[in-house]
PDB file of C-alpha atoms in Angstrom:
ATOM      1  CA  MET A   1     -14.071  22.249 -24.750  1.00 78.00           C
ATOM      2  CA  ALA A   2     -10.196  22.999 -24.540  1.00 87.00           C
ATOM      3  CA  LYS A   3      -9.231  19.377 -24.043  1.00 85.00           C
ATOM      4  CA  ARG A   4      -5.763  18.158 -25.598  1.00 83.00           C
ATOM      5  CA  ALA A   5      -3.808  14.993 -26.000  1.00 84.00           C
ATOM      6  CA  TYR A   6      -2.224  13.680 -23.036  1.00 81.00           C
ATOM      7  CA  PRO A   7       0.826  11.686 -22.579  1.00 82.00           C
ATOM      8  CA  LEU A   8       0.113   7.908 -22.035  1.00 82.00           C
ATOM      9  CA  ALA A   9       3.018   7.392 -19.726  1.00 79.00           C
ATOM     10  CA  LYS A  10       1.160   9.954 -17.294  1.00 77.00           C
ATOM     11  CA  VAL A  11      -2.213   8.531 -17.294  1.00 73.00           C
ATOM     12  CA  TYR A  12      -1.584   6.886 -14.126  1.00 69.00           C
ATOM     13  CA  GLY A  13      -1.656  10.237 -12.214  1.00 68.00           C
ATOM     14  CA  LEU A  14      -5.252  10.616 -13.499  1.00 69.00           C
ATOM     15  CA  LEU A  15      -6.713   7.496 -12.004  1.00 70.00           C
ATOM     16  CA  GLU A  16      -4.756   7.333  -8.855  1.00 64.00           C
ATOM     17  CA  PRO A  17      -6.237   4.457  -6.911  1.00 66.00           C
ATOM     18  CA  GLY A  18      -6.009   5.335  -3.255  1.00 83.00           C
ATOM     19  CA  PRO A  19      -3.914   6.131  -0.424  1.00 93.00           C
ATOM     20  CA  VAL A  20       0.169   5.687  -0.647  1.00 95.00           C
ATOM     21  CA  VAL A  21       0.802   2.510   1.791  1.00 97.00           C
ATOM     22  CA  LEU A  22       4.012   1.051   2.972  1.00 98.00           C
ATOM     23  CA  VAL A  23       3.837  -2.758   2.549  1.00 98.00           C
ATOM     24  CA  ALA A  24       6.019  -4.519   5.019  1.00 98.00           C
ATOM     25  CA  THR A  25       7.474  -8.059   4.342  1.00 98.00           C
ATOM     26  CA  ALA A  26       9.763 -10.354   6.714  1.00 97.00           C
ATOM     27  CA  ARG A  27      11.956 -13.151   5.575  1.00 96.00           C
ATOM     28  CA  LYS A  28      14.308 -14.942   7.654  1.00 93.00           C
ATOM     29  CA  GLY A  29      13.840 -12.578  10.647  1.00 91.00           C
ATOM     30  CA  GLN A  30      14.905  -9.630   8.272  1.00 94.00           C
ATOM     31  CA  ALA A  31      11.784  -7.025   8.002  1.00 97.00           C
ATOM     32  CA  ASN A  32      11.752  -4.532   4.858  1.00 97.00           C
ATOM     33  CA  ILE A  33       9.158  -1.858   4.039  1.00 98.00           C
ATOM     34  CA  MET A  34       8.243  -0.466   0.330  1.00 97.00           C
ATOM     35  CA  THR A  35       6.364   2.522  -0.398  1.00 97.00           C
ATOM     36  CA  MET A  36       3.152   1.423  -2.816  1.00 95.00           C
ATOM     37  CA  SER A  37       0.358   3.324  -4.781  1.00 91.00           C
ATOM     38  CA  TRP A  38      -0.478   0.629  -7.063  1.00 88.00           C
ATOM     39  CA  HIS A  39      -3.359  -0.848  -5.467  1.00 93.00           C
ATOM     40  CA  THR A  40      -7.302  -1.584  -5.665  1.00 92.00           C
ATOM     41  CA  MET A  41      -9.945  -2.962  -3.571  1.00 91.00           C
ATOM     42  CA  MET A  42     -11.291  -6.022  -5.390  1.00 91.00           C
ATOM     43  CA  GLU A  43     -13.915  -7.743  -2.987  1.00 91.00           C
ATOM     44  CA  PHE A  44     -15.539  -6.565   0.104  1.00 89.00           C
ATOM     45  CA  GLU A  45     -15.941 -10.036   2.220  1.00 90.00           C
ATOM     46  CA  PRO A  46     -13.553 -11.422   2.694  1.00 92.00           C
ATOM     47  CA  PRO A  47     -11.710  -8.061   1.677  1.00 94.00           C
ATOM     48  CA  LEU A  48      -9.531  -8.852  -1.521  1.00 94.00           C
ATOM     49  CA  LEU A  49      -7.054  -6.145  -2.739  1.00 94.00           C
ATOM     50  CA  GLY A  50      -5.007  -5.905  -5.687  1.00 95.00           C
ATOM     51  CA  CYS A  51      -1.480  -4.586  -5.916  1.00 96.00           C
ATOM     52  CA  VAL A  52       1.362  -4.315  -8.490  1.00 95.00           C
ATOM     53  CA  ILE A  53       5.000  -4.544  -7.119  1.00 96.00           C
ATOM     54  CA  SER A  54       7.889  -4.288  -9.401  1.00 94.00           C
ATOM     55  CA  GLY A  55       9.857  -7.161  -9.923  1.00 94.00           C
ATOM     56  CA  ARG A  56      12.727  -5.368  -9.374  1.00 93.00           C
ATOM     57  CA  ASN A  57      11.656  -4.533  -5.872  1.00 92.00           C
ATOM     58  CA  ALA A  58      13.297  -6.472  -2.974  1.00 94.00           C
ATOM     59  CA  SER A  59       9.744  -6.708  -1.574  1.00 96.00           C
ATOM     60  CA  PHE A  60       8.441  -8.642  -4.534  1.00 97.00           C
ATOM     61  CA  ASP A  61      10.738 -11.482  -4.143  1.00 96.00           C
ATOM     62  CA  THR A  62       9.913 -11.517  -0.208  1.00 97.00           C
ATOM     63  CA  LEU A  63       6.164 -11.701  -0.954  1.00 98.00           C
ATOM     64  CA  LYS A  64       6.478 -14.273  -3.652  1.00 97.00           C
ATOM     65  CA  ALA A  65       8.465 -16.344  -1.281  1.00 97.00           C
ATOM     66  CA  THR A  66       6.520 -15.836   1.929  1.00 98.00           C
ATOM     67  CA  ARG A  67       3.250 -15.336   0.302  1.00 98.00           C
ATOM     68  CA  GLU A  68       2.268 -12.788   3.177  1.00 98.00           C
ATOM     69  CA  CYS A  69       2.624  -9.028   4.015  1.00 98.00           C
ATOM     70  CA  VAL A  70       1.076  -6.047   6.189  1.00 98.00           C
ATOM     71  CA  VAL A  71      -0.341  -2.935   4.080  1.00 97.00           C
ATOM     72  CA  ASN A  72       0.039  -0.133   6.399  1.00 97.00           C
ATOM     73  CA  ILE A  73      -1.838   3.234   5.733  1.00 95.00           C
ATOM     74  CA  PRO A  74       0.327   6.300   6.605  1.00 98.00           C
ATOM     75  CA  THR A  75      -0.877   9.796   7.147  1.00 96.00           C
ATOM     76  CA  LEU A  76       0.670  13.066   5.928  1.00 96.00           C
ATOM     77  CA  ALA A  77       2.758  13.142   9.248  1.00 97.00           C
ATOM     78  CA  LEU A  78       4.874  10.538   7.633  1.00 98.00           C
ATOM     79  CA  ALA A  79       5.102  12.005   4.454  1.00 97.00           C
ATOM     80  CA  LYS A  80       8.989  12.319   4.220  1.00 97.00           C
ATOM     81  CA  GLN A  81       9.452   8.695   5.637  1.00 98.00           C
ATOM     82  CA  VAL A  82       7.120   7.525   2.924  1.00 97.00           C
ATOM     83  CA  VAL A  83       8.959   9.126   0.254  1.00 96.00           C
ATOM     84  CA  GLY A  84      12.305   8.271   1.745  1.00 97.00           C
ATOM     85  CA  ILE A  85      11.333   4.692   1.813  1.00 97.00           C
ATOM     86  CA  GLY A  86      10.283   4.757  -1.754  1.00 94.00           C
ATOM     87  CA  ASN A  87      13.744   6.175  -3.017  1.00 94.00           C
ATOM     88  CA  CYS A  88      16.052   3.434  -1.415  1.00 94.00           C
ATOM     89  CA  SER A  89      16.593  -0.308  -1.519  1.00 93.00           C
ATOM     90  CA  GLY A  90      15.742  -2.744   1.384  1.00 92.00           C
ATOM     91  CA  ARG A  91      18.641  -5.070   0.212  1.00 91.00           C
ATOM     92  CA  SER A  92      20.923  -2.605   1.314  1.00 91.00           C
ATOM     93  CA  VAL A  93      19.245  -0.359   3.879  1.00 94.00           C
ATOM     94  CA  ASP A  94      17.222  -1.097   7.202  1.00 96.00           C
ATOM     95  CA  LYS A  95      14.463   0.960   6.684  1.00 97.00           C
ATOM     96  CA  PHE A  96      12.477   0.632  10.136  1.00 98.00           C
ATOM     97  CA  ALA A  97      15.952   1.878  11.615  1.00 97.00           C
ATOM     98  CA  LYS A  98      16.609   4.700   9.035  1.00 97.00           C
ATOM     99  CA  TYR A  99      13.182   6.063   9.058  1.00 98.00           C
ATOM    100  CA  GLY A 100      12.495   5.867  13.060  1.00 98.00           C
ATOM    101  CA  LEU A 101       9.482   3.635  12.295  1.00 98.00           C
ATOM    102  CA  THR A 102       8.401   0.935  15.100  1.00 98.00           C
ATOM    103  CA  ALA A 103       8.023  -2.801  14.036  1.00 98.00           C
ATOM    104  CA  VAL A 104       5.049  -4.362  15.671  1.00 97.00           C
ATOM    105  CA  PRO A 105       4.252  -8.067  15.601  1.00 98.00           C
ATOM    106  CA  ALA A 106       1.393  -8.885  13.824  1.00 98.00           C
ATOM    107  CA  SER A 107      -1.068 -11.685  14.720  1.00 97.00           C
ATOM    108  CA  GLN A 108      -1.499 -13.520  11.582  1.00 97.00           C
ATOM    109  CA  VAL A 109       1.367 -13.144   9.465  1.00 98.00           C
ATOM    110  CA  GLN A 110       4.999 -12.879   9.984  1.00 98.00           C
ATOM    111  CA  ALA A 111       5.635  -9.055   8.431  1.00 98.00           C
ATOM    112  CA  PRO A 112       5.306  -6.597  10.921  1.00 98.00           C
ATOM    113  CA  LEU A 113       2.693  -3.515  11.427  1.00 98.00           C
ATOM    114  CA  ILE A 114       3.993  -0.282  11.447  1.00 98.00           C
ATOM    115  CA  ALA A 115       2.996   1.372  14.770  1.00 98.00           C
ATOM    116  CA  GLU A 116       3.108   5.101  13.327  1.00 98.00           C
ATOM    117  CA  CYS A 117       0.738   4.154  10.734  1.00 98.00           C
ATOM    118  CA  TYR A 118      -2.933   5.251  11.189  1.00 94.00           C
ATOM    119  CA  ALA A 119      -3.821   1.550   9.717  1.00 96.00           C
ATOM    120  CA  SER A 120      -2.590  -1.712   9.296  1.00 95.00           C
ATOM    121  CA  LEU A 121      -3.946  -4.570   7.143  1.00 96.00           C
ATOM    122  CA  GLU A 122      -2.491  -8.054   7.558  1.00 96.00           C
ATOM    123  CA  CYS A 123      -2.557 -10.059   4.231  1.00 97.00           C
ATOM    124  CA  ARG A 124      -1.966 -13.492   2.763  1.00 98.00           C
ATOM    125  CA  VAL A 125      -1.551 -13.842  -1.051  1.00 98.00           C
ATOM    126  CA  ALA A 126      -4.676 -15.378  -2.383  1.00 98.00           C
ATOM    127  CA  ASP A 127      -4.054 -15.635  -6.015  1.00 97.00           C
ATOM    128  CA  THR A 128      -0.589 -15.656  -8.062  1.00 95.00           C
ATOM    129  CA  ARG A 129      -2.148 -16.465 -11.514  1.00 96.00           C
ATOM    130  CA  LEU A 130      -1.298 -12.515 -12.670  1.00 97.00           C
ATOM    131  CA  VAL A 131       2.065 -12.271 -11.062  1.00 96.00           C
ATOM    132  CA  ASN A 132       4.296 -13.427 -13.528  1.00 95.00           C
ATOM    133  CA  ALA A 133       2.625 -11.768 -16.516  1.00 96.00           C
ATOM    134  CA  TYR A 134       1.738  -8.381 -14.714  1.00 96.00           C
ATOM    135  CA  ASN A 135       3.520  -8.374 -11.120  1.00 97.00           C
ATOM    136  CA  PHE A 136      -0.045  -8.409  -9.974  1.00 97.00           C
ATOM    137  CA  PHE A 137      -0.785  -9.979  -6.452  1.00 98.00           C
ATOM    138  CA  ILE A 138      -4.295 -10.687  -4.995  1.00 98.00           C
ATOM    139  CA  LEU A 139      -4.268 -10.378  -1.332  1.00 97.00           C
ATOM    140  CA  GLU A 140      -6.721 -11.298   0.969  1.00 96.00           C
ATOM    141  CA  VAL A 141      -6.967  -9.268   4.443  1.00 96.00           C
ATOM    142  CA  LEU A 142      -6.992 -11.504   7.359  1.00 95.00           C
ATOM    143  CA  LYS A 143      -6.888  -8.842  10.235  1.00 95.00           C
ATOM    144  CA  ALA A 144      -7.379  -5.107  10.079  1.00 96.00           C
ATOM    145  CA  TRP A 145      -6.205  -2.654  12.768  1.00 95.00           C
ATOM    146  CA  VAL A 146      -7.057   1.243  13.033  1.00 95.00           C
ATOM    147  CA  ASP A 147      -6.021   3.856  15.419  1.00 95.00           C
ATOM    148  CA  THR A 148      -9.280   5.038  16.643  1.00 92.00           C
ATOM    149  CA  ALA A 149      -8.126   8.196  17.822  1.00 94.00           C
ATOM    150  CA  VAL A 150      -7.617   9.450  14.388  1.00 91.00           C
ATOM    151  CA  LYS A 151     -10.853  10.564  13.348  1.00 87.00           C
ATOM    152  CA  ASN A 152     -10.211  12.255   9.480  1.00 88.00           C
ATOM    153  CA  PRO A 153      -6.846  11.002   8.504  1.00 91.00           C
ATOM    154  CA  GLN A 154      -4.910  12.957   6.004  1.00 94.00           C
ATOM    155  CA  THR A 155      -3.574  10.150   3.631  1.00 94.00           C
ATOM    156  CA  LEU A 156      -1.453  10.639   0.913  1.00 94.00           C
ATOM    157  CA  HIS A 157      -2.221  10.114  -2.861  1.00 91.00           C
ATOM    158  CA  HIS A 158       0.469  10.100  -5.482  1.00 89.00           C
ATOM    159  CA  ARG A 159      -0.231  11.838  -8.461  1.00 86.00           C
ATOM    160  CA  GLY A 160       3.214  11.293 -10.223  1.00 83.00           C
ATOM    161  CA  ASN A 161       6.680  12.894 -10.332  1.00 84.00           C
ATOM    162  CA  GLY A 162       6.979  13.672  -6.458  1.00 86.00           C
ATOM    163  CA  VAL A 163       3.358  15.302  -6.605  1.00 87.00           C
ATOM    164  CA  PHE A 164       0.739  14.287  -3.834  1.00 90.00           C
ATOM    165  CA  ALA A 165      -2.803  15.081  -3.082  1.00 88.00           C
ATOM    166  CA  VAL A 166      -4.053  15.087   0.543  1.00 92.00           C
ATOM    167  CA  ALA A 167      -7.491  13.698   1.596  1.00 89.00           C
ATOM    168  CA  GLY A 168      -9.356  16.261   3.183  1.00 75.00           C
ATOM    169  CA  GLU A 169     -12.482  16.963   4.793  1.00 75.00           C
ATOM    170  CA  PRO A 170     -15.238  14.189   4.178  1.00 77.00           C
ATOM    171  CA  VAL A 171     -18.048  14.644   2.217  1.00 81.00           C
ATOM    172  CA  ARG A 172     -21.314  12.725   2.915  1.00 83.00           C
ATOM    173  CA  LEU A 173     -23.845  12.089   0.089  1.00 88.00           C
ATOM    174  CA  ARG A 174     -26.775  10.107   0.476  1.00 86.00           C
ATOM    175  CA  SER A 175     -26.218   6.537  -0.860  1.00 77.00           C
ATOM    176  CA  GLY A 176     -28.711   3.796  -1.955  1.00 74.00           C
ATOM    177  CA  MET A 177     -26.312   1.154  -0.940  1.00 64.00           C
ATOM    178  CA  LYS A 178     -27.203  -1.023   2.207  1.00 61.00           C
TER     179      LYS A 178
END
């Protein structure tokens, strides 16, 4: 075995939780988008997901105040927009306009869906007990939308420091779960 010590500050890249998503929020008629890769599924029905949003992020304040958002799942086709959105602040930039994305009204929340994304999850904050200590929101998915024309979405997975993996061919293995 040729293992060596690994910097703790880089561990997150080893445990990447899933596809990079674009979180849309809206407050007082102003929509915003942030790039997020810190999320995890927590329950199946109702679907619950947990996510970490930095308290320095404009979306943090909006999500805390409105208690709702849309988690949009982009594919490789939006890679440049995903990175650009993650590298600017919604406090000073209209990210929908700057990155050529289309806001679509949601059915359950005020935040918009992003038309160009493969899937969109309308969410409401279900639990805030971990927000003050860890910036960890627990969201309940109220409505899910998916583009059925996309058969094998090439989602982006952040590995750290500008490195992404792209989901490839699906592999089916026999499962005992029903």
